[in-house]
mmCIF file of C-alpha atoms in Angstrom:
data_model
loop_
_atom_site.group_PDB
_atom_site.id
_atom_site.type_symbol
_atom_site.label_atom_id
_atom_site.label_comp_id
_atom_site.label_asym_id
_atom_site.label_seq_id
_atom_site.Cartn_x
_atom_site.Cartn_y
_atom_site.Cartn_z
ATOM 1 C CA MET K 252 21.134 -6.089 -11.644
ATOM 2 C CA GLU K 253 17.597 -6.913 -12.789
ATOM 3 C CA PHE K 254 14.834 -4.657 -11.479
ATOM 4 C CA GLU K 255 11.942 -5.917 -13.603
ATOM 5 C CA PHE K 256 9.455 -8.599 -12.636
ATOM 6 C CA THR K 257 9.068 -11.606 -14.887
ATOM 7 C CA GLN K 258 5.822 -12.029 -16.788
ATOM 8 C CA GLU K 259 4.804 -14.699 -14.273
ATOM 9 C CA GLN K 260 5.421 -12.317 -11.385
ATOM 10 C CA ARG K 261 3.369 -9.580 -13.022
ATOM 11 C CA VAL K 262 0.509 -12.031 -13.435
ATOM 12 C CA LEU K 263 0.945 -13.110 -9.807
ATOM 13 C CA ARG K 264 0.716 -9.490 -8.618
ATOM 14 C CA GLU K 265 -2.458 -8.883 -10.613
ATOM 15 C CA THR K 266 -3.995 -12.147 -9.405
ATOM 16 C CA ILE K 267 -3.389 -11.361 -5.737
ATOM 17 C CA ARG K 268 -4.479 -7.737 -6.179
ATOM 18 C CA SER K 269 -7.750 -8.840 -7.784
ATOM 19 C CA PHE K 270 -8.397 -11.382 -5.042
ATOM 20 C CA ALA K 271 -7.690 -8.812 -2.322
ATOM 21 C CA GLU K 272 -9.937 -6.166 -3.861
ATOM 22 C CA GLU K 273 -12.784 -8.556 -4.658
ATOM 23 C CA GLN K 274 -12.711 -11.001 -1.728
ATOM 24 C CA ILE K 275 -11.154 -9.003 1.129
ATOM 25 C CA LEU K 276 -11.844 -5.291 0.604
ATOM 26 C CA PRO K 277 -15.664 -5.525 1.008
ATOM 27 C CA HIS K 278 -15.208 -7.060 4.489
ATOM 28 C CA VAL K 279 -12.283 -5.073 5.883
ATOM 29 C CA ARG K 280 -14.259 -2.681 8.063
ATOM 30 C CA GLU K 281 -16.558 -5.416 9.424
ATOM 31 C CA TRP K 282 -13.677 -7.750 10.269
ATOM 32 C CA ASP K 283 -11.811 -4.921 11.958
ATOM 33 C CA ALA K 284 -14.805 -3.820 14.039
ATOM 34 C CA GLN K 285 -15.638 -7.358 15.145
ATOM 35 C CA ALA K 286 -12.019 -8.541 15.503
ATOM 36 C CA HIS K 287 -13.085 -11.431 13.275
ATOM 37 C CA PHE K 288 -10.472 -13.865 11.993
ATOM 38 C CA PRO K 289 -11.672 -14.848 8.475
ATOM 39 C CA LYS K 290 -10.636 -18.486 8.436
ATOM 40 C CA GLU K 291 -12.698 -19.051 5.307
ATOM 41 C CA THR K 292 -10.567 -16.492 3.458
ATOM 42 C CA LEU K 293 -7.379 -18.209 4.635
ATOM 43 C CA LEU K 294 -8.757 -21.483 3.272
ATOM 44 C CA GLU K 295 -9.286 -19.832 -0.117
ATOM 45 C CA LEU K 296 -5.735 -18.514 -0.020
ATOM 46 C CA GLY K 297 -4.600 -22.035 0.826
ATOM 47 C CA LYS K 298 -6.286 -23.325 -2.341
ATOM 48 C CA MET K 299 -4.268 -20.733 -4.263
ATOM 49 C CA GLY K 300 -0.996 -21.946 -2.739
ATOM 50 C CA ILE K 301 -0.572 -18.821 -0.632
ATOM 51 C CA LEU K 302 -0.205 -20.694 2.670
ATOM 52 C CA GLY K 303 2.710 -22.719 1.372
ATOM 53 C CA ILE K 304 4.390 -20.151 -0.836
ATOM 54 C CA ILE K 305 8.053 -20.982 -0.355
ATOM 55 C CA PHE K 306 7.896 -24.740 0.212
ATOM 56 C CA PRO K 307 8.467 -27.574 -2.279
ATOM 57 C CA GLU K 308 5.538 -29.238 -3.972
ATOM 58 C CA ALA K 309 6.561 -32.500 -2.295
ATOM 59 C CA TYR K 310 5.265 -31.036 0.973
ATOM 60 C CA GLY K 311 2.162 -29.450 -0.524
ATOM 61 C CA GLY K 312 3.811 -26.093 -1.168
ATOM 62 C CA ALA K 313 3.693 -23.818 -4.207
ATOM 63 C CA ALA K 314 7.494 -23.798 -4.692
ATOM 64 C CA MET K 315 7.599 -20.053 -5.268
ATOM 65 C CA SER K 316 10.465 -17.680 -4.467
ATOM 66 C CA TYR K 317 10.944 -15.105 -1.728
ATOM 67 C CA VAL K 318 10.499 -12.397 -4.366
ATOM 68 C CA ASP K 319 7.092 -13.940 -5.126
ATOM 69 C CA TYR K 320 6.426 -14.047 -1.393
ATOM 70 C CA VAL K 321 7.083 -10.317 -1.023
ATOM 71 C CA ILE K 322 4.761 -9.577 -3.939
ATOM 72 C CA ILE K 323 1.965 -11.607 -2.341
ATOM 73 C CA VAL K 324 2.253 -10.195 1.179
ATOM 74 C CA GLU K 325 2.554 -6.620 -0.092
ATOM 75 C CA GLU K 326 -0.563 -6.917 -2.242
ATOM 76 C CA LEU K 327 -2.646 -8.480 0.539
ATOM 77 C CA SER K 328 -1.440 -5.879 3.053
ATOM 78 C CA ARG K 329 -2.195 -3.031 0.650
ATOM 79 C CA VAL K 330 -5.869 -3.902 1.202
ATOM 80 C CA ASP K 331 -5.815 -5.378 4.721
ATOM 81 C CA PRO K 332 -2.592 -5.795 6.730
ATOM 82 C CA SER K 333 -4.435 -8.237 9.017
ATOM 83 C CA ILE K 334 -4.507 -10.754 6.177
ATOM 84 C CA GLY K 335 -0.932 -9.942 5.256
ATOM 85 C CA ILE K 336 0.369 -10.698 8.732
ATOM 86 C CA ALA K 337 -1.683 -13.900 8.945
ATOM 87 C CA VAL K 338 -0.065 -15.171 5.744
ATOM 88 C CA ALA K 339 3.384 -13.968 6.852
ATOM 89 C CA ALA K 340 3.290 -15.561 10.312
ATOM 90 C CA HIS K 341 1.904 -18.829 8.971
ATOM 91 C CA ASN K 342 4.517 -19.167 6.214
ATOM 92 C CA SER K 343 7.660 -17.563 7.646
ATOM 93 C CA LEU K 344 7.430 -18.696 11.244
ATOM 94 C CA CYS K 345 5.496 -21.878 11.939
ATOM 95 C CA CYS K 346 5.819 -23.575 8.542
ATOM 96 C CA ASN K 347 9.343 -22.381 7.857
ATOM 97 C CA HIS K 348 10.645 -23.584 11.226
ATOM 98 C CA ILE K 349 9.224 -27.040 10.502
ATOM 99 C CA TYR K 350 10.660 -26.975 6.971
ATOM 100 C CA MET K 351 14.108 -25.819 8.063
ATOM 101 C CA GLN K 352 14.569 -28.021 11.125
ATOM 102 C CA GLY K 353 12.006 -30.793 10.875
ATOM 103 C CA THR K 354 12.667 -34.431 10.153
ATOM 104 C CA GLU K 355 11.335 -35.866 6.913
ATOM 105 C CA GLU K 356 8.470 -37.423 8.876
ATOM 106 C CA GLN K 357 7.594 -34.104 10.519
ATOM 107 C CA LYS K 358 7.637 -32.240 7.221
ATOM 108 C CA LYS K 359 5.408 -34.809 5.538
ATOM 109 C CA LYS K 360 2.993 -34.899 8.480
ATOM 110 C CA TYR K 361 2.559 -31.178 9.104
ATOM 111 C CA LEU K 362 3.470 -29.102 6.051
ATOM 112 C CA ALA K 363 0.864 -30.399 3.586
ATOM 113 C CA PRO K 364 -2.209 -29.620 5.756
ATOM 114 C CA LEU K 365 -0.651 -26.284 6.742
ATOM 115 C CA ALA K 366 0.096 -25.348 3.130
ATOM 116 C CA SER K 367 -3.460 -26.179 2.063
ATOM 117 C CA GLY K 368 -5.018 -23.964 4.727
ATOM 118 C CA HIS K 369 -6.830 -26.859 6.360
ATOM 119 C CA LYS K 370 -4.628 -26.217 9.369
ATOM 120 C CA ILE K 371 -3.395 -22.850 10.643
ATOM 121 C CA GLY K 372 0.060 -22.471 12.162
ATOM 122 C CA ALA K 373 1.347 -20.498 15.153
ATOM 123 C CA TRP K 374 4.896 -19.791 16.336
ATOM 124 C CA ALA K 375 5.470 -19.173 20.025
ATOM 125 C CA LEU K 376 8.629 -17.463 21.265
ATOM 126 C CA THR K 377 7.429 -14.387 23.203
ATOM 127 C CA GLU K 378 6.375 -14.612 26.862
ATOM 128 C CA PRO K 379 4.898 -12.134 29.369
ATOM 129 C CA GLY K 380 8.393 -11.364 30.667
ATOM 130 C CA SER K 381 10.424 -12.282 27.599
ATOM 131 C CA GLY K 382 10.162 -10.337 24.359
ATOM 132 C CA SER K 383 13.266 -8.680 22.961
ATOM 133 C CA ASP K 384 15.101 -10.432 25.811
ATOM 134 C CA ALA K 385 14.366 -13.897 24.452
ATOM 135 C CA VAL K 386 16.815 -15.557 26.831
ATOM 136 C CA GLY K 387 14.564 -14.423 29.686
ATOM 137 C CA MET K 388 12.278 -17.303 28.720
ATOM 138 C CA ARG K 389 10.507 -19.119 31.559
ATOM 139 C CA THR K 390 8.462 -21.748 29.726
ATOM 140 C CA SER K 391 10.224 -25.019 30.486
ATOM 141 C CA ALA K 392 10.419 -28.477 28.960
ATOM 142 C CA ARG K 393 11.401 -31.137 31.476
ATOM 143 C CA PRO K 394 12.623 -34.482 30.121
ATOM 144 C CA GLN K 395 10.462 -37.438 31.018
ATOM 145 C CA LYS K 396 10.565 -41.029 29.854
ATOM 146 C CA GLY K 397 9.671 -41.025 26.179
ATOM 147 C CA GLY K 398 9.350 -37.282 25.876
ATOM 148 C CA TRP K 399 9.004 -33.900 27.542
ATOM 149 C CA VAL K 400 6.648 -32.035 29.884
ATOM 150 C CA LEU K 401 5.998 -28.382 29.060
ATOM 151 C CA ASN K 402 4.905 -25.735 31.554
ATOM 152 C CA GLY K 403 4.555 -22.002 31.005
ATOM 153 C CA THR K 404 2.763 -19.283 29.061
ATOM 154 C CA LYS K 405 3.425 -17.664 25.695
ATOM 155 C CA THR K 406 1.925 -14.299 24.803
ATOM 156 C CA PHE K 407 1.324 -12.065 21.766
ATOM 157 C CA ILE K 408 1.168 -15.184 19.587
ATOM 158 C CA THR K 409 -0.374 -14.845 16.131
ATOM 159 C CA HIS K 410 -3.107 -17.482 15.630
ATOM 160 C CA ALA K 411 -3.091 -18.412 19.309
ATOM 161 C CA THR K 412 -6.816 -19.130 19.543
ATOM 162 C CA VAL K 413 -7.425 -20.307 15.953
ATOM 163 C CA GLY K 414 -4.230 -22.256 15.281
ATOM 164 C CA ASP K 415 -4.080 -26.009 14.829
ATOM 165 C CA VAL K 416 -0.304 -26.492 14.996
ATOM 166 C CA ALA K 417 2.145 -24.459 17.084
ATOM 167 C CA VAL K 418 5.924 -24.408 17.098
ATOM 168 C CA VAL K 419 6.877 -23.630 20.695
ATOM 169 C CA THR K 420 10.257 -22.822 22.225
ATOM 170 C CA ALA K 421 10.994 -23.865 25.795
ATOM 171 C CA LEU K 422 13.887 -23.815 28.226
ATOM 172 C CA THR K 423 15.565 -27.226 28.429
ATOM 173 C CA GLU K 424 18.799 -26.163 30.150
ATOM 174 C CA PRO K 425 17.962 -23.574 32.847
ATOM 175 C CA LYS K 426 21.618 -22.990 33.721
ATOM 176 C CA ASP K 427 22.422 -21.776 30.210
ATOM 177 C CA PRO K 428 19.435 -19.948 28.673
ATOM 178 C CA HIS K 429 21.573 -18.668 25.768
ATOM 179 C CA HIS K 430 22.184 -22.218 24.582
ATOM 180 C CA GLY K 431 19.508 -24.160 26.431
ATOM 181 C CA ILE K 432 16.309 -23.628 24.413
ATOM 182 C CA THR K 433 14.580 -26.342 22.377
ATOM 183 C CA ALA K 434 11.656 -26.160 19.940
ATOM 184 C CA PHE K 435 8.632 -28.464 19.897
ATOM 185 C CA ILE K 436 5.595 -29.045 17.686
ATOM 186 C CA VAL K 437 2.339 -28.969 19.635
ATOM 187 C CA GLU K 438 -1.018 -29.855 18.111
ATOM 188 C CA LYS K 439 -4.393 -28.448 19.097
ATOM 189 C CA GLY K 440 -6.135 -30.811 21.488
ATOM 190 C CA THR K 441 -2.964 -32.046 23.185
ATOM 191 C CA PRO K 442 -3.753 -32.515 26.910
ATOM 192 C CA GLY K 443 -2.316 -29.669 28.953
ATOM 193 C CA PHE K 444 -2.210 -27.284 25.978
ATOM 194 C CA SER K 445 -4.827 -24.564 25.615
ATOM 195 C CA PRO K 446 -5.294 -21.051 24.245
ATOM 196 C CA GLY K 447 -5.437 -18.320 26.858
ATOM 197 C CA LYS K 448 -6.621 -14.737 26.613
ATOM 198 C CA LYS K 449 -7.330 -13.322 23.165
ATOM 199 C CA GLU K 450 -5.890 -9.812 22.952
ATOM 200 C CA ASP K 451 -8.077 -6.781 22.179
ATOM 201 C CA LYS K 452 -5.708 -4.833 19.944
ATOM 202 C CA LEU K 453 -5.229 -1.334 18.575
ATOM 203 C CA GLY K 454 -4.804 -2.560 15.007
ATOM 204 C CA LEU K 455 -4.542 -5.701 12.882
ATOM 205 C CA ARG K 456 -7.757 -6.676 14.599
ATOM 206 C CA ALA K 457 -8.738 -9.364 12.094
ATOM 207 C CA SER K 458 -5.480 -11.149 12.895
ATOM 208 C CA ASP K 459 -5.853 -13.459 15.880
ATOM 209 C CA THR K 460 -3.402 -12.734 18.720
ATOM 210 C CA GLY K 461 -3.372 -14.249 22.187
ATOM 211 C CA GLU K 462 -1.796 -16.502 24.804
ATOM 212 C CA LEU K 463 -0.823 -20.158 24.757
ATOM 213 C CA VAL K 464 -0.837 -21.992 28.073
ATOM 214 C CA PHE K 465 1.018 -25.199 28.952
ATOM 215 C CA GLU K 466 0.154 -27.081 32.130
ATOM 216 C CA ASP K 467 2.027 -30.376 32.487
ATOM 217 C CA CYS K 468 1.713 -30.811 28.733
ATOM 218 C CA PHE K 469 3.391 -34.090 27.727
ATOM 219 C CA LEU K 470 4.947 -34.327 24.276
ATOM 220 C CA PRO K 471 6.628 -37.441 22.875
ATOM 221 C CA ASP K 472 10.191 -36.897 21.717
ATOM 222 C CA GLU K 473 9.006 -37.228 18.113
ATOM 223 C CA ASN K 474 7.455 -33.772 18.586
ATOM 224 C CA ARG K 475 10.824 -32.214 19.331
ATOM 225 C CA LEU K 476 11.809 -29.928 16.445
ATOM 226 C CA GLY K 477 15.543 -29.785 15.796
ATOM 227 C CA LYS K 478 18.331 -30.662 18.190
ATOM 228 C CA VAL K 479 18.082 -30.319 21.951
ATOM 229 C CA ASN K 480 19.278 -26.908 23.190
ATOM 230 C CA GLU K 481 19.570 -25.447 19.680
ATOM 231 C CA GLY K 482 16.077 -23.995 19.429
ATOM 232 C CA PHE K 483 17.105 -20.384 19.957
ATOM 233 C CA LYS K 484 19.792 -20.559 17.292
ATOM 234 C CA ASP K 485 17.244 -22.104 14.922
ATOM 235 C CA ALA K 486 14.705 -19.394 15.814
ATOM 236 C CA LEU K 487 17.175 -16.683 14.783
ATOM 237 C CA LYS K 488 17.523 -18.350 11.377
ATOM 238 C CA VAL K 489 13.740 -18.445 11.059
ATOM 239 C CA LEU K 490 13.549 -14.747 11.920
ATOM 240 C CA ASP K 491 15.966 -13.862 9.113
ATOM 241 C CA GLY K 492 13.311 -14.917 6.620
ATOM 242 C CA GLY K 493 10.428 -13.715 8.772
ATOM 243 C CA ARG K 494 11.743 -10.162 8.760
ATOM 244 C CA ILE K 495 11.537 -10.099 4.972
ATOM 245 C CA SER K 496 7.833 -10.898 5.233
ATOM 246 C CA ILE K 497 7.284 -8.156 7.837
ATOM 247 C CA ALA K 498 9.076 -5.730 5.525
ATOM 248 C CA ALA K 499 6.625 -6.807 2.802
ATOM 249 C CA LEU K 500 3.727 -6.345 5.233
ATOM 250 C CA SER K 501 5.041 -2.847 5.958
ATOM 251 C CA LEU K 502 5.316 -2.074 2.251
ATOM 252 C CA GLY K 503 1.704 -3.044 1.688
ATOM 253 C CA GLY K 504 0.421 -0.917 4.549
ATOM 254 C CA ALA K 505 2.509 2.055 3.434
ATOM 255 C CA GLN K 506 1.372 1.671 -0.173
ATOM 256 C CA GLY K 507 -2.275 1.427 0.864
ATOM 257 C CA ALA K 508 -1.968 4.566 2.989
ATOM 258 C CA TYR K 509 -0.174 6.423 0.182
ATOM 259 C CA GLU K 510 -2.831 5.483 -2.390
ATOM 260 C CA THR K 511 -5.560 6.598 0.028
ATOM 261 C CA ALA K 512 -3.906 10.015 0.354
ATOM 262 C CA LEU K 513 -3.230 10.297 -3.373
ATOM 263 C CA LYS K 514 -6.827 9.469 -4.314
ATOM 264 C CA TYR K 515 -8.248 11.855 -1.725
ATOM 265 C CA SER K 516 -5.983 14.709 -2.874
ATOM 266 C CA GLN K 517 -7.460 14.464 -6.348
ATOM 267 C CA GLN K 518 -11.033 14.584 -5.060
ATOM 268 C CA ARG K 519 -10.985 17.052 -2.177
ATOM 269 C CA GLU K 520 -11.376 20.741 -2.982
ATOM 270 C CA ALA K 521 -10.268 23.665 -0.834
ATOM 271 C CA PHE K 522 -9.997 27.341 -1.700
ATOM 272 C CA GLY K 523 -11.631 26.620 -5.052
ATOM 273 C CA GLN K 524 -9.230 23.924 -6.276
ATOM 274 C CA LYS K 525 -8.196 20.306 -5.774
ATOM 275 C CA ILE K 526 -5.795 20.027 -2.855
ATOM 276 C CA ALA K 527 -3.487 18.012 -5.146
ATOM 277 C CA THR K 528 -2.542 21.353 -6.717
ATOM 278 C CA PHE K 529 -1.077 22.638 -3.449
ATOM 279 C CA GLN K 530 2.674 22.351 -3.130
ATOM 280 C CA ALA K 531 2.461 21.188 0.488
ATOM 281 C CA ILE K 532 0.336 18.190 -0.550
ATOM 282 C CA GLN K 533 2.536 17.485 -3.579
ATOM 283 C CA PHE K 534 5.676 17.481 -1.439
ATOM 284 C CA THR K 535 4.060 15.155 1.082
ATOM 285 C CA LEU K 536 3.042 12.695 -1.638
ATOM 286 C CA ALA K 537 6.478 12.922 -3.242
ATOM 287 C CA ASP K 538 8.151 12.144 0.090
ATOM 288 C CA MET K 539 5.788 9.219 0.674
ATOM 289 C CA ALA K 540 6.397 7.752 -2.780
ATOM 290 C CA THR K 541 10.180 8.106 -2.451
ATOM 291 C CA ARG K 542 10.464 6.520 0.993
ATOM 292 C CA ILE K 543 8.157 3.664 0.027
ATOM 293 C CA GLU K 544 10.212 2.974 -3.081
ATOM 294 C CA ALA K 545 13.428 2.969 -1.044
ATOM 295 C CA ALA K 546 11.852 0.493 1.373
ATOM 296 C CA ARG K 547 10.702 -1.623 -1.558
ATOM 297 C CA LEU K 548 14.224 -1.804 -2.968
ATOM 298 C CA LEU K 549 15.650 -2.881 0.390
ATOM 299 C CA THR K 550 12.960 -5.527 0.760
ATOM 300 C CA PHE K 551 13.351 -7.019 -2.696
ATOM 301 C CA GLN K 552 17.121 -6.977 -2.313
ATOM 302 C CA ALA K 553 16.787 -9.082 0.852
ATOM 303 C CA ALA K 554 14.327 -11.415 -0.902
ATOM 304 C CA TRP K 555 16.630 -11.773 -3.916
ATOM 305 C CA ARG K 556 19.581 -12.622 -1.676
ATOM 306 C CA LYS K 557 17.492 -15.186 0.161
ATOM 307 C CA ASP K 558 16.518 -16.805 -3.150
ATOM 308 C CA HIS K 559 20.171 -16.988 -4.179
ATOM 309 C CA GLY K 560 21.349 -18.557 -0.925
ATOM 310 C CA LEU K 561 23.297 -15.478 0.189
ATOM 311 C CA PRO K 562 23.534 -14.250 3.808
ATOM 312 C CA VAL K 563 20.531 -12.076 4.645
ATOM 313 C CA THR K 564 20.815 -11.299 8.367
ATOM 314 C CA LYS K 565 21.890 -7.700 7.802
ATOM 315 C CA GLN K 566 19.722 -7.106 4.729
ATOM 316 C CA SER K 567 16.544 -8.556 6.241
ATOM 317 C CA ALA K 568 17.048 -6.497 9.410
ATOM 318 C CA MET K 569 17.617 -3.345 7.346
ATOM 319 C CA ALA K 570 14.548 -4.023 5.225
ATOM 320 C CA LYS K 571 12.364 -4.757 8.226
ATOM 321 C CA TYR K 572 13.644 -1.761 10.191
ATOM 322 C CA TYR K 573 13.342 0.789 7.406
ATOM 323 C CA ALA K 574 10.112 -0.463 5.842
ATOM 324 C CA SER K 575 8.345 -0.696 9.198
ATOM 325 C CA GLU K 576 9.317 2.834 10.183
ATOM 326 C CA VAL K 577 8.277 4.115 6.746
ATOM 327 C CA SER K 578 4.894 2.398 7.064
ATOM 328 C CA VAL K 579 4.123 4.181 10.334
ATOM 329 C CA TRP K 580 5.317 7.510 8.926
ATOM 330 C CA ALA K 581 3.374 7.120 5.664
ATOM 331 C CA ALA K 582 0.189 6.167 7.485
ATOM 332 C CA GLU K 583 0.482 9.221 9.747
ATOM 333 C CA ARG K 584 1.016 11.430 6.681
ATOM 334 C CA ALA K 585 -2.059 9.921 5.025
ATOM 335 C CA VAL K 586 -4.171 10.829 8.049
ATOM 336 C CA GLN K 587 -2.807 14.372 7.868
ATOM 337 C CA VAL K 588 -3.613 14.715 4.161
ATOM 338 C CA LEU K 589 -7.183 13.623 4.789
ATOM 339 C CA GLY K 590 -7.514 16.009 7.734
ATOM 340 C CA GLY K 591 -10.641 15.362 9.774
ATOM 341 C CA TYR K 592 -11.686 12.586 7.396
ATOM 342 C CA GLY K 593 -8.445 10.806 8.149
ATOM 343 C CA TYR K 594 -9.567 10.420 11.737
ATOM 344 C CA ILE K 595 -12.858 8.647 11.068
ATOM 345 C CA LYS K 596 -13.593 5.072 10.082
ATOM 346 C CA ASP K 597 -15.425 6.004 6.879
ATOM 347 C CA TYR K 598 -11.985 6.277 5.282
ATOM 348 C CA PRO K 599 -9.173 3.692 5.427
ATOM 349 C CA ALA K 600 -6.421 6.088 6.536
ATOM 350 C CA GLU K 601 -7.096 5.669 10.255
ATOM 351 C CA LYS K 602 -7.005 1.875 9.941
ATOM 352 C CA PHE K 603 -3.643 1.922 8.190
ATOM 353 C CA TYR K 604 -2.453 4.232 10.971
ATOM 354 C CA ARG K 605 -3.501 1.673 13.598
ATOM 355 C CA ASP K 606 -2.354 -1.376 11.656
ATOM 356 C CA THR K 607 1.149 -0.233 10.752
ATOM 357 C CA LYS K 608 2.428 0.406 14.275
ATOM 358 C CA LEU K 609 2.857 -3.284 15.007
ATOM 359 C CA ASN K 610 5.407 -3.482 12.179
ATOM 360 C CA THR K 611 7.988 -1.666 14.312
ATOM 361 C CA ILE K 612 7.422 -4.111 17.202
ATOM 362 C CA GLY K 613 6.738 -7.646 15.929
ATOM 363 C CA GLU K 614 9.543 -10.063 14.979
ATOM 364 C CA GLY K 615 12.066 -7.795 16.640
ATOM 365 C CA THR K 616 11.539 -4.142 17.502
ATOM 366 C CA SER K 617 13.231 -1.361 15.556
ATOM 367 C CA GLU K 618 15.715 -1.128 18.418
ATOM 368 C CA ILE K 619 16.577 -4.819 18.066
ATOM 369 C CA GLN K 620 16.975 -4.415 14.300
ATOM 370 C CA ARG K 621 19.514 -1.659 14.931
ATOM 371 C CA LEU K 622 21.450 -4.004 17.210
ATOM 372 C CA VAL K 623 21.395 -6.770 14.600
ATOM 373 C CA ILE K 624 22.542 -4.378 11.873
ATOM 374 C CA ALA K 625 25.295 -2.929 14.035
ATOM 375 C CA ARG K 626 26.623 -6.376 14.947
ATOM 376 C CA GLN K 627 26.757 -7.359 11.292
ATOM 377 C CA ILE K 628 28.484 -4.106 10.355
ATOM 378 C CA PHE K 629 31.205 -4.590 12.955
ATOM 379 C CA ARG K 630 31.578 -8.264 12.038
ATOM 380 C CA GLU K 631 32.133 -7.295 8.397
ATOM 381 C CA PHE K 632 34.542 -4.554 9.440
ATOM 382 C CA GLY K 633 36.512 -7.034 11.472
ATOM 383 C CA ALA K 634 36.012 -5.265 14.798
#
């Protein structure tokens, strides 16, 4: 088993790290305070191929691997998880759903402008009363001559108020919600489609999150994505890849928190010596480094399997579950190492603490990941 990056991947890591430290780091605190979505930065990332990482060049993508994808999202999230999640949601959810289930016409029409960053993508599954219980969906799509009429509300949607293209799931067979959901592509400006409330969040504040509202929104059948009543099954396939990106997001946040604590321990003095000399601090840093590395191995294993066309449902759920929990734990430990300074905004520890919590919730809570893992275990065991 190969554990080393290729020369190209090492260059990629350094390129993204330099961009993050030079173009993102100086603005992190301002963007967080103002809940500002830096669309101009996303456009620059689009020019670099970062908004079409895993898609073929024929559709405007960069034709990179999932291993490359993890490298990119981790490095961005190490500096600002808000940018990491924007890249992850755009690539893994909206764009990937179109790539996996779209017709050739849909892929040619939507993927190129999305991959370039000239358009931002959203993916809408969650509703006010339907999160982990996705089959509790209430947004409906009623067939009408030539197309469909959507009504309902989606919530907690990344890029809700800044997005240009949204992939939306809706109930098309009310009597069978498990097998009666269909996906649609909805463009900004479509009559009956509008952004709702923008959420005022604990963390990831530079990432746009809000509602999408559909009021007698007519869509021609050419906007249907995939087969009728197979949207939920397709969404689960999309989430298999999406969870790898959230694991990468978690890695970046954990690594950023760890480096903050490590740097501080070598600067702060107490009782006449650097606190890095104290065993309690050393043990904390050792535990952080070990858990982060374990999460990294799980994440790259899932990415490698995805690149080689192997099943990833169990591995992506394990990576997402473990890495997300580690990110929250590592960020809390970083705050503790910094003491009082960890609690103020002059240092990045408190921001990592706020940002990482979403990792255990988005794209399937830790509880849902346990269910997914358990089902796969029993399926493999033959139970």
